[in-house]
Short mmCIF file of N, CA and C in Angstrom, two decimals:
data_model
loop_
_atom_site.label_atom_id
_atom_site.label_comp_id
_atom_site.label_asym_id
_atom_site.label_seq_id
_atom_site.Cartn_x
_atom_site.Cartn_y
_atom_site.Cartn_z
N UNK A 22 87.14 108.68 116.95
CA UNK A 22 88.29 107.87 116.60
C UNK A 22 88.76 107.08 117.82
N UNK A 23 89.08 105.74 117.73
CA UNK A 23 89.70 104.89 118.40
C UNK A 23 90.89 105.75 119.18
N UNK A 24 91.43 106.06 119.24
CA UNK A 24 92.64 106.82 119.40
C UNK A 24 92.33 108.14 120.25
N UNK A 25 91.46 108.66 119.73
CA UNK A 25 90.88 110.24 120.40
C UNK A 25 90.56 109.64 121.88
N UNK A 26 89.42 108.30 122.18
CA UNK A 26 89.27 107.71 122.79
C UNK A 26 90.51 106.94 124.18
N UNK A 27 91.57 106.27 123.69
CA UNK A 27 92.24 105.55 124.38
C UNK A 27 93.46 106.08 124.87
N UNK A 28 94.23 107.07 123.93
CA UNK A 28 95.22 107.63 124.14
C UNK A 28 95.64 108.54 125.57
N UNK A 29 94.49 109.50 126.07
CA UNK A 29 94.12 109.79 127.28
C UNK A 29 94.25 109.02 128.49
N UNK A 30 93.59 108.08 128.07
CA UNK A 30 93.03 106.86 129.38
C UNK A 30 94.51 106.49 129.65
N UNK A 31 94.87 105.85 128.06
CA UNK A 31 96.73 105.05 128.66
C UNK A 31 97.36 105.94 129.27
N UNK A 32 97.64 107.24 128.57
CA UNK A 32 98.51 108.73 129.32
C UNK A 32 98.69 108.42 130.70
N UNK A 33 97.09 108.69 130.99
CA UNK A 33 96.78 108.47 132.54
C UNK A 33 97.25 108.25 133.58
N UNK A 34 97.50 106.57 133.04
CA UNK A 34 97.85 105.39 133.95
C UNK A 34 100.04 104.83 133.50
N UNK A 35 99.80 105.65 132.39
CA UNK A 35 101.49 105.53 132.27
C UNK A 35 101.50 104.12 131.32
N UNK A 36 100.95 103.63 130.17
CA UNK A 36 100.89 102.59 129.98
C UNK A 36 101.24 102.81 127.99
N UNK A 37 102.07 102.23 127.50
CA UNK A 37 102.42 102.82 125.99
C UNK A 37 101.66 101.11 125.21
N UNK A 38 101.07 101.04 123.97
CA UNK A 38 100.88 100.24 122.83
C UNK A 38 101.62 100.53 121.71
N UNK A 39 101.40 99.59 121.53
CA UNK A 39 102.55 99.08 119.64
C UNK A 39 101.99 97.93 119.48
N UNK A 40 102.42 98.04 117.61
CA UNK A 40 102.19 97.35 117.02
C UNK A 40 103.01 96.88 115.68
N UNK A 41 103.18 95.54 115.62
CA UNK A 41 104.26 95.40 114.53
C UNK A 41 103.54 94.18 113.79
N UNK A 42 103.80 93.79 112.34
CA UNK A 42 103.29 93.42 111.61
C UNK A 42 104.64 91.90 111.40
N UNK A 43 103.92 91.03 111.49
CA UNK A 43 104.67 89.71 111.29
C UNK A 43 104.31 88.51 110.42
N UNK A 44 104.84 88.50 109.54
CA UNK A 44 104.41 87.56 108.43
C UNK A 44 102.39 88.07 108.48
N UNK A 45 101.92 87.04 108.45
CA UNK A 45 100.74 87.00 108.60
C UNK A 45 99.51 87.40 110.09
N UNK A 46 100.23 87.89 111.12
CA UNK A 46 99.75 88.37 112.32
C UNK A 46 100.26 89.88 112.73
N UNK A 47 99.43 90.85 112.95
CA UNK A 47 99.20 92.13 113.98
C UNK A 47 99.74 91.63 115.35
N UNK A 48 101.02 92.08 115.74
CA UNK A 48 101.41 92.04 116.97
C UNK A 48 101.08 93.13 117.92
N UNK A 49 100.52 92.88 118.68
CA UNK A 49 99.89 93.98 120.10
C UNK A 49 100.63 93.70 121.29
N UNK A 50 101.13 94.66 121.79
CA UNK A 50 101.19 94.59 123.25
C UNK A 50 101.16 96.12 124.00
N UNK A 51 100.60 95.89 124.93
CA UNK A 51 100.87 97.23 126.29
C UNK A 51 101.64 96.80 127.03
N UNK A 52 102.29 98.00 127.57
CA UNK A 52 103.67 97.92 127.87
C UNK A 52 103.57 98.99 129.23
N UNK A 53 104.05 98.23 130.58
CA UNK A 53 104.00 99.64 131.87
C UNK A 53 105.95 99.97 131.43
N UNK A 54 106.14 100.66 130.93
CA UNK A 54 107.56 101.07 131.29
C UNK A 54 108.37 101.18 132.43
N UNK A 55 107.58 101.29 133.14
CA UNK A 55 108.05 101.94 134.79
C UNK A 55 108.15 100.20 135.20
N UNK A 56 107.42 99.60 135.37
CA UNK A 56 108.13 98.22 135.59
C UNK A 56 108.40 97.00 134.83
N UNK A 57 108.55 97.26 133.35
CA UNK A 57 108.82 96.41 132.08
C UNK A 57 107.58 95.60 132.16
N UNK A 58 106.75 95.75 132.90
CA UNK A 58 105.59 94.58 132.63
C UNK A 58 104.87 94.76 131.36
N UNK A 59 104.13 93.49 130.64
CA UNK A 59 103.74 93.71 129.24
C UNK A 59 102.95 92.71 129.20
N UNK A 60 101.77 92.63 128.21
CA UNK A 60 100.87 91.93 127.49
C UNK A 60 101.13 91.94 126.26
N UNK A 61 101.12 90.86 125.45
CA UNK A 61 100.94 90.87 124.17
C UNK A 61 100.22 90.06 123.53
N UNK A 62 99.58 90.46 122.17
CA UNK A 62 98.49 89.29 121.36
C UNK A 62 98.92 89.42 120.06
N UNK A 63 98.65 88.26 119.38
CA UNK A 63 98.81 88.27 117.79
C UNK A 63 97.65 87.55 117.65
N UNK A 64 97.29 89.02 116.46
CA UNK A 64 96.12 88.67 115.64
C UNK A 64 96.09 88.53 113.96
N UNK A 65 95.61 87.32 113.46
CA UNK A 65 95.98 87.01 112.38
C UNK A 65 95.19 88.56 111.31
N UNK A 66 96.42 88.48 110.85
CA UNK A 66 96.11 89.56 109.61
C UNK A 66 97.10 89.42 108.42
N UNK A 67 96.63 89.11 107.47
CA UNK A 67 97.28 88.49 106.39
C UNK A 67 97.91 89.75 105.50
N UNK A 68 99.02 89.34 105.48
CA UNK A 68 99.85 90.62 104.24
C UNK A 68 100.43 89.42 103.25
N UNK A 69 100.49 88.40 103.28
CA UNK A 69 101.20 87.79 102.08
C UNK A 69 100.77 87.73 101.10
N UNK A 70 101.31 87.70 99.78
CA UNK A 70 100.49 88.10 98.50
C UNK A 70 99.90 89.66 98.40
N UNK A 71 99.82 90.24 99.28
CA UNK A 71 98.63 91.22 99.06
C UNK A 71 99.92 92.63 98.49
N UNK A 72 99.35 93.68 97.66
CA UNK A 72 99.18 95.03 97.02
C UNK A 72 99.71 96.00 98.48
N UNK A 73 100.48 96.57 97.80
CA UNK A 73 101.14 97.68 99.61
C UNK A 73 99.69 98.39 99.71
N UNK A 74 99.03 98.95 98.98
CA UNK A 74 97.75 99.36 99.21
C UNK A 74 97.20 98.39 100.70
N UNK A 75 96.82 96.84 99.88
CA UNK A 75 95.82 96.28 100.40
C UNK A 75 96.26 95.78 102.24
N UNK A 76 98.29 95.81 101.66
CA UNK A 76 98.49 95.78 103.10
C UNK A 76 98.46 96.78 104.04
N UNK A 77 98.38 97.61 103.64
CA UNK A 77 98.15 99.29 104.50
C UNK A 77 96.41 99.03 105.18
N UNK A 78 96.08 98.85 104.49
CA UNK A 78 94.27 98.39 104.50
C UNK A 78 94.48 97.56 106.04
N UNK A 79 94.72 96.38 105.69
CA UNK A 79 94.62 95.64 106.15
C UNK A 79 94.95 95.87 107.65
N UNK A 80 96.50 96.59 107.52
CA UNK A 80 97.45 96.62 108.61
C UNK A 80 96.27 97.52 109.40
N UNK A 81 95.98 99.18 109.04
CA UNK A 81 95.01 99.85 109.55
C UNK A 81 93.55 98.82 110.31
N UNK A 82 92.86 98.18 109.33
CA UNK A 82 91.51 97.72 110.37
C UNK A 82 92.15 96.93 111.43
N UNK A 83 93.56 95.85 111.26
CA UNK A 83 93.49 95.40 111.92
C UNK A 83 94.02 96.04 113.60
N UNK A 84 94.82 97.20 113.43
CA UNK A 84 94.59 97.82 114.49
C UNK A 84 93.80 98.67 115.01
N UNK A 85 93.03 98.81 114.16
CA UNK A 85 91.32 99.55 115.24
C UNK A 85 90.83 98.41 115.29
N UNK A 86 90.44 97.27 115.20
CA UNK A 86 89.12 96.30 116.02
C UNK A 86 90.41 95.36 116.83
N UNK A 87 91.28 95.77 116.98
CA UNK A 87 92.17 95.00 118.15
C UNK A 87 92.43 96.04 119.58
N UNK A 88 92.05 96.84 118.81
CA UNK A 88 92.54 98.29 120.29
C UNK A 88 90.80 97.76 120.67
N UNK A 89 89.81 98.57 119.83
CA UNK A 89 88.39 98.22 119.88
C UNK A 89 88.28 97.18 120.68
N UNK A 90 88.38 95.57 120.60
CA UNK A 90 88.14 94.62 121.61
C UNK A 90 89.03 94.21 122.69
N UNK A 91 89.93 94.81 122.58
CA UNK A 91 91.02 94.53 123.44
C UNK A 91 90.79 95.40 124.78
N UNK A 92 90.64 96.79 124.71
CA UNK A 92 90.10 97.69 126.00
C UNK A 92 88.58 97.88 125.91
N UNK A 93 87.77 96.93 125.07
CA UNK A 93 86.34 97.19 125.05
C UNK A 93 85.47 98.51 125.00
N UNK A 94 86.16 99.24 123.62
CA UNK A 94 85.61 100.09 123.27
C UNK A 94 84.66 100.59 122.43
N UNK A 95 83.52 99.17 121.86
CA UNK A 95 82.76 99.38 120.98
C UNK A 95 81.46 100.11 121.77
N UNK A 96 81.24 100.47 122.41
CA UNK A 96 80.18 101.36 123.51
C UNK A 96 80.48 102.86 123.33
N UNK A 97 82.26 102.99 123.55
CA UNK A 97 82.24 104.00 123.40
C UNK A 97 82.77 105.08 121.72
N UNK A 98 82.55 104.19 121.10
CA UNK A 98 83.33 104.69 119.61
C UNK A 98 82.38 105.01 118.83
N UNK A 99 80.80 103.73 119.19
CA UNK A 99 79.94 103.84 118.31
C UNK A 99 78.35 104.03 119.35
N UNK A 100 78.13 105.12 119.81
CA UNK A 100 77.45 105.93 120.67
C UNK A 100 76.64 106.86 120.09
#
């Protein structure tokens, strides 16, 4: 799991992710707490129109292949 994977590493280094869902984009950012510094990306992921199912769906892949390319973890997920 994506997560089994990254969660450790961030621990580590002191570094928290989130994610919030905005109209039609997956909002990402990492966050150092200790000195408010932050990155963030929006990645298009469509919930309009869609079934709470299909947005749950949706919401889910789109945060595993954004953690996945974002800390470049397809080497280590699928090994």
């Amino acid at each position: 799991d994506v997560l089994d994977v990254l969660i450790p590493e961030l621990n580590a280094v002191g570094l928290l992710i989130d994610f919030m869902q905005v109209e039609d984009y997956m909002l990402f950012s990492v966050t150092d707490p200790e000195s408010g510094a932050y990155i963030s990306y929006a990645y298009p992921s469509k919930s309009t129109g869609m079934k709470p199912q299909e947005i749950g769906s949706s919401q889910t892949y789109s945060r595993r292949y954004i953690m996945i390319n974002y800390f470049n973890l397809l080497k280590l997920i699928w090994l």
